[in-house]
Every structure is written in C-alpha cells, then in structure tokens.
C-alpha cells in the first residue's frame, strides 16, 4: 500500500515544481496563481521539465517562421529567444495582443505576427503521442499475424487493445451507424484511440507527457471537422432531403425557409458541440488538479499547522482527482466517438416505406 502511495505522490510532485519560478526573491512566499495555472496548460516554444535552484530546465524546440516584414524564412532553436530578440523575432510580452507568441517589428514599429510553423510543446506532444499510438497498434497487429487468435487468447497490452476495439466496434459503431458501419470503423476507431492516448498522456505530469493536446481548441476543432466532413460528404439523399426540404407543413418551408435554415444551422452546431465538449472537459480537468495542488503554496503564509493540514488534504484530494482523470480520459474519448457515430448514422438513414 505504501508503495502505491509513494508512486501516486511522485506523479503529483512535478505539478508543483514550476511554481518555484513564481516565488519572489524577497520573501520566497509570493505565489503567482495565474502563471502557475496557465503555465501548465498553454502552448509554448519550449518544453519545461522542472526547476532546479530557481532555474528552469527546459527542452528547446525548433522555431520555424516566415517573416512578413521581408526577412524571409528562418529556422532556429527556441533557446535563442530566452535572452530576448533574435534575428528580429521575440516573444510578445504580457499585455500584448500576441502575448506569448513570436512576433517581429513592422516597418512602423508595431508588432507583426510572422507565418509561424514552429514545433511548439503541443505539436511535439501530438507527434510523440501519435508515434506511441502507432507503435501500440502495429505491435497489436504484429501479434495477430504471428498467432492464431482462434486458438490462443491475447494477453497483456494486446488483450486490452482487443477488448477496447471490440467494445468500440460492437457497442458504439455498429449500433449507431447501422448496416454499413464497417465503412466508418477505421475513422471512428482512430478518433477514439487518438483522443484516448492524448488524454492519458496529458495526465502524466513529466516528459514526454503533460502536453495539453486535447485541451487545445485547435486540435478539437480539427477532430470535429473530420466528423463534419464525414457526415456531410457521405450523407445520403434522405439526409439532404430532411435538411433542405423536411417533412413539415409547407408554410414552415415557403415563402420563408424557416425549417431548412434551422436544419442547416444544426449541421454546424453538432461539430461545434463536439469541439467545445472535448476541449472544455479536458482543460477543466487540468485546472482542477492544478488548483488543488496549488493549495500547498497558497497556504504557505498561514502558519505551519494550517499549511501542513491543508497540504495533506490537497495531496490526498489531488491523488484522487488524478485517478478520476483516468476515467474522464476514457469517457471523453468514448463520448466523442459515440456522438460522431450517431451523427454519421443519422446521415445514413433511409426513408421509411409506408
């Protein structure tokens, strides 16, 4: 039991280490809550690992930009930006319109955003997590090529993958999409495992985990667009008839196309809900865990007795919430896949024959 407590506490420790950067040199007790929270969840041009004796230890990432001020193409390490301006580029300070983004000086002295194709923390995390997922899937496929599943049941990681694939295929895709579900299984299974692996890696607070990939609205937007295009490109005639000329009283369609307008708006609200639901739930989960751990620092000035008591409660609650996030990681992947399958299934329905 003690072994597991030590392991769980060690998972929470890296969450508190970056807070050392927010301590004042004067009294060592001033805690910047905003920097602590947003420093963990926002994207950055370096991957922060920990803080040693007040100095941050980070992995620099490649900065790739194309200047809009006539400076051409540039590729360099983000470490060059730590001391300020480099080749005319610098990180926009707090209060700027482009805060924490790379900018350059325009001809009139204003800040201009270059074309930015940099490998940021979220991009690096996305690549690492995708490579990990590819390794797991190919490893599972390799086992099935070498073994007869009818005679030998898979165990370990392969067994878990078989259970998850079977569950998603039979309980979600098959039931929600309908008779031609196999056509959409590759996309929906990919979406499920992609979201699930990124959610899990986002909970791990140390490298190569900790990147807030699915808590980034740009990532959830792309995922929602995949579902949107799948639904509307492969929707059948009955689907489009129900949108453009639904079976309602004629006065609701002409001369004012009230119902068609509502149906068209619904086409866009469905992927919008997918995007916001995944983004908001994952981001809120990170904030909740960070907020609980922050109690350790927020109560530092309240005395040893109060700080020790609340710190113990915060750590225990933090461990509980970290375990709860494991469940949330699965649920959010499940919900996104299920709703996507439902939307696809609705676009494949056939007209009822009376």
PDB file of C-alpha atoms in Angstrom, residues 108-227:
ATOM      1  CA  UNK A 108       6.023  51.283 -38.388  1.00  0.00           C
ATOM      2  CA  UNK A 109       7.370  49.765 -35.156  1.00  0.00           C
ATOM      3  CA  UNK A 110       4.256  47.720 -34.423  1.00  0.00           C
ATOM      4  CA  UNK A 111       4.252  44.042 -33.538  1.00  0.00           C
ATOM      5  CA  UNK A 112       3.587  41.763 -36.503  1.00  0.00           C
ATOM      6  CA  UNK A 113       2.918  38.045 -36.374  1.00  0.00           C
ATOM      7  CA  UNK A 114       5.068  36.129 -38.886  1.00  0.00           C
ATOM      8  CA  UNK A 115       3.850  32.946 -40.556  1.00  0.00           C
ATOM      9  CA  UNK A 116       4.527  30.576 -37.674  1.00  0.00           C
ATOM     10  CA  UNK A 117       5.099  26.861 -38.352  1.00  0.00           C
ATOM     11  CA  UNK A 118       7.089  26.199 -35.196  1.00  0.00           C
ATOM     12  CA  UNK A 119       7.143  22.866 -33.403  1.00  0.00           C
ATOM     13  CA  UNK A 120       5.617  24.003 -30.109  1.00  0.00           C
ATOM     14  CA  UNK A 121       5.054  21.903 -26.992  1.00  0.00           C
ATOM     15  CA  UNK A 122       1.594  20.811 -28.127  1.00  0.00           C
ATOM     16  CA  UNK A 123       2.860  19.942 -31.593  1.00  0.00           C
ATOM     17  CA  UNK A 124       5.745  17.936 -30.137  1.00  0.00           C
ATOM     18  CA  UNK A 125       3.336  16.215 -27.744  1.00  0.00           C
ATOM     19  CA  UNK A 126       0.994  15.438 -30.636  1.00  0.00           C
ATOM     20  CA  UNK A 127       3.839  13.850 -32.611  1.00  0.00           C
ATOM     21  CA  UNK A 128       5.070  11.823 -29.622  1.00  0.00           C
ATOM     22  CA  UNK A 129       1.587  10.594 -28.732  1.00  0.00           C
ATOM     23  CA  UNK A 130       0.816   9.715 -32.358  1.00  0.00           C
ATOM     24  CA  UNK A 131       4.080   7.757 -32.600  1.00  0.00           C
ATOM     25  CA  UNK A 132       3.193   5.943 -29.362  1.00  0.00           C
ATOM     26  CA  UNK A 133      -0.269   5.093 -30.692  1.00  0.00           C
ATOM     27  CA  UNK A 134       1.216   3.866 -33.968  1.00  0.00           C
ATOM     28  CA  UNK A 135       3.659   1.671 -32.022  1.00  0.00           C
ATOM     29  CA  UNK A 136       0.813   0.152 -29.962  1.00  0.00           C
ATOM     30  CA  UNK A 137      -1.398  -0.509 -32.999  1.00  0.00           C
ATOM     31  CA  UNK A 138       1.402  -2.015 -35.095  1.00  0.00           C
ATOM     32  CA  UNK A 139       2.526  -4.116 -32.125  1.00  0.00           C
ATOM     33  CA  UNK A 140      -1.008  -5.446 -31.726  1.00  0.00           C
ATOM     34  CA  UNK A 141      -1.269  -6.201 -35.449  1.00  0.00           C
ATOM     35  CA  UNK A 142       2.102  -7.989 -35.324  1.00  0.00           C
ATOM     36  CA  UNK A 143       0.834 -10.309 -32.568  1.00  0.00           C
ATOM     37  CA  UNK A 144      -2.200 -11.307 -34.652  1.00  0.00           C
ATOM     38  CA  UNK A 145      -0.004 -12.034 -37.672  1.00  0.00           C
ATOM     39  CA  UNK A 146       2.104 -14.423 -35.602  1.00  0.00           C
ATOM     40  CA  UNK A 147      -0.662 -16.122 -33.607  1.00  0.00           C
ATOM     41  CA  UNK A 148      -3.965 -17.808 -34.295  1.00  0.00           C
ATOM     42  CA  UNK A 149      -6.490 -15.839 -32.233  1.00  0.00           C
ATOM     43  CA  UNK A 150      -8.984 -18.699 -32.512  1.00  0.00           C
ATOM     44  CA  UNK A 151      -6.656 -20.976 -30.549  1.00  0.00           C
ATOM     45  CA  UNK A 152      -4.661 -18.536 -28.395  1.00  0.00           C
ATOM     46  CA  UNK A 153      -6.212 -15.661 -26.467  1.00  0.00           C
ATOM     47  CA  UNK A 154      -4.119 -12.466 -26.370  1.00  0.00           C
ATOM     48  CA  UNK A 155      -2.880 -11.222 -23.013  1.00  0.00           C
ATOM     49  CA  UNK A 156      -1.377  -8.036 -21.629  1.00  0.00           C
ATOM     50  CA  UNK A 157      -1.466  -4.967 -23.836  1.00  0.00           C
ATOM     51  CA  UNK A 158      -2.723  -6.893 -26.863  1.00  0.00           C
ATOM     52  CA  UNK A 159      -5.624  -8.230 -24.807  1.00  0.00           C
ATOM     53  CA  UNK A 160      -6.532  -4.718 -23.657  1.00  0.00           C
ATOM     54  CA  UNK A 161      -6.443  -3.463 -27.241  1.00  0.00           C
ATOM     55  CA  UNK A 162      -8.694  -6.314 -28.393  1.00  0.00           C
ATOM     56  CA  UNK A 163     -11.162  -5.533 -25.609  1.00  0.00           C
ATOM     57  CA  UNK A 164     -11.248  -1.826 -26.491  1.00  0.00           C
ATOM     58  CA  UNK A 165     -11.534  -2.393 -30.237  1.00  0.00           C
ATOM     59  CA  UNK A 166     -14.324  -4.937 -29.743  1.00  0.00           C
ATOM     60  CA  UNK A 167     -16.178  -2.631 -27.369  1.00  0.00           C
ATOM     61  CA  UNK A 168     -15.984   0.404 -29.654  1.00  0.00           C
ATOM     62  CA  UNK A 169     -16.840  -1.634 -32.748  1.00  0.00           C
ATOM     63  CA  UNK A 170     -19.824  -3.527 -31.303  1.00  0.00           C
ATOM     64  CA  UNK A 171     -21.225  -1.154 -28.689  1.00  0.00           C
ATOM     65  CA  UNK A 172     -20.734   2.174 -30.482  1.00  0.00           C
ATOM     66  CA  UNK A 173     -20.052   1.970 -34.199  1.00  0.00           C
ATOM     67  CA  UNK A 174     -22.244  -0.987 -35.143  1.00  0.00           C
ATOM     68  CA  UNK A 175     -25.247   0.151 -33.112  1.00  0.00           C
ATOM     69  CA  UNK A 176     -25.076   3.843 -34.021  1.00  0.00           C
ATOM     70  CA  UNK A 177     -24.054   3.812 -37.679  1.00  0.00           C
ATOM     71  CA  UNK A 178     -26.085   0.895 -38.955  1.00  0.00           C
ATOM     72  CA  UNK A 179     -25.616  -1.764 -41.602  1.00  0.00           C
ATOM     73  CA  UNK A 180     -22.691  -0.135 -43.435  1.00  0.00           C
ATOM     74  CA  UNK A 181     -20.786   0.550 -40.196  1.00  0.00           C
ATOM     75  CA  UNK A 182     -17.575  -1.131 -41.447  1.00  0.00           C
ATOM     76  CA  UNK A 183     -17.067   1.727 -43.886  1.00  0.00           C
ATOM     77  CA  UNK A 184     -16.665   4.172 -40.983  1.00  0.00           C
ATOM     78  CA  UNK A 185     -14.944   1.906 -38.450  1.00  0.00           C
ATOM     79  CA  UNK A 186     -11.373   2.939 -39.400  1.00  0.00           C
ATOM     80  CA  UNK A 187     -12.088   6.630 -38.810  1.00  0.00           C
ATOM     81  CA  UNK A 188     -14.095   6.169 -35.605  1.00  0.00           C
ATOM     82  CA  UNK A 189     -11.601   3.725 -34.087  1.00  0.00           C
ATOM     83  CA  UNK A 190      -8.760   6.077 -34.971  1.00  0.00           C
ATOM     84  CA  UNK A 191     -10.602   9.008 -33.381  1.00  0.00           C
ATOM     85  CA  UNK A 192     -11.263   7.021 -30.196  1.00  0.00           C
ATOM     86  CA  UNK A 193      -7.691   5.846 -29.682  1.00  0.00           C
ATOM     87  CA  UNK A 194      -6.183   9.166 -30.750  1.00  0.00           C
ATOM     88  CA  UNK A 195      -8.242  11.077 -28.181  1.00  0.00           C
ATOM     89  CA  UNK A 196      -7.754   8.420 -25.503  1.00  0.00           C
ATOM     90  CA  UNK A 197      -3.949   8.272 -25.809  1.00  0.00           C
ATOM     91  CA  UNK A 198      -3.648  12.066 -25.850  1.00  0.00           C
ATOM     92  CA  UNK A 199      -5.934  12.363 -22.817  1.00  0.00           C
ATOM     93  CA  UNK A 200      -3.846   9.812 -20.909  1.00  0.00           C
ATOM     94  CA  UNK A 201      -0.529  11.418 -21.836  1.00  0.00           C
ATOM     95  CA  UNK A 202      -1.901  14.810 -20.799  1.00  0.00           C
ATOM     96  CA  UNK A 203      -2.396  13.499 -17.256  1.00  0.00           C
ATOM     97  CA  UNK A 204       1.233  12.360 -16.937  1.00  0.00           C
ATOM     98  CA  UNK A 205       2.969  15.429 -15.456  1.00  0.00           C
ATOM     99  CA  UNK A 206       6.511  14.655 -16.619  1.00  0.00           C
ATOM    100  CA  UNK A 207       8.210  14.380 -20.007  1.00  0.00           C
ATOM    101  CA  UNK A 208       7.119  13.091 -22.521  1.00  0.00           C
ATOM    102  CA  UNK A 209       3.659  13.576 -21.002  1.00  0.00           C
ATOM    103  CA  UNK A 210       1.986  16.737 -19.799  1.00  0.00           C
ATOM    104  CA  UNK A 211       1.274  18.379 -23.153  1.00  0.00           C
ATOM    105  CA  UNK A 212      -2.248  19.804 -23.221  1.00  0.00           C
ATOM    106  CA  UNK A 213      -3.098  18.408 -26.673  1.00  0.00           C
ATOM    107  CA  UNK A 214      -6.815  17.644 -26.379  1.00  0.00           C
ATOM    108  CA  UNK A 215      -7.205  20.686 -24.133  1.00  0.00           C
ATOM    109  CA  UNK A 216      -6.202  22.813 -27.126  1.00  0.00           C
ATOM    110  CA  UNK A 217      -9.247  24.017 -29.068  1.00  0.00           C
ATOM    111  CA  UNK A 218      -7.349  23.944 -32.382  1.00  0.00           C
ATOM    112  CA  UNK A 219      -6.902  20.168 -32.038  1.00  0.00           C
ATOM    113  CA  UNK A 220     -10.522  19.537 -31.075  1.00  0.00           C
ATOM    114  CA  UNK A 221     -11.609  21.782 -33.965  1.00  0.00           C
ATOM    115  CA  UNK A 222      -9.766  19.585 -36.482  1.00  0.00           C
ATOM    116  CA  UNK A 223     -11.265  16.439 -34.940  1.00  0.00           C
ATOM    117  CA  UNK A 224     -14.762  17.942 -35.127  1.00  0.00           C
ATOM    118  CA  UNK A 225     -14.179  18.974 -38.766  1.00  0.00           C
ATOM    119  CA  UNK A 226     -13.295  15.381 -39.666  1.00  0.00           C
ATOM    120  CA  UNK A 227     -16.664  14.281 -38.316  1.00  0.00           C
TER     121      UNK A 227
END
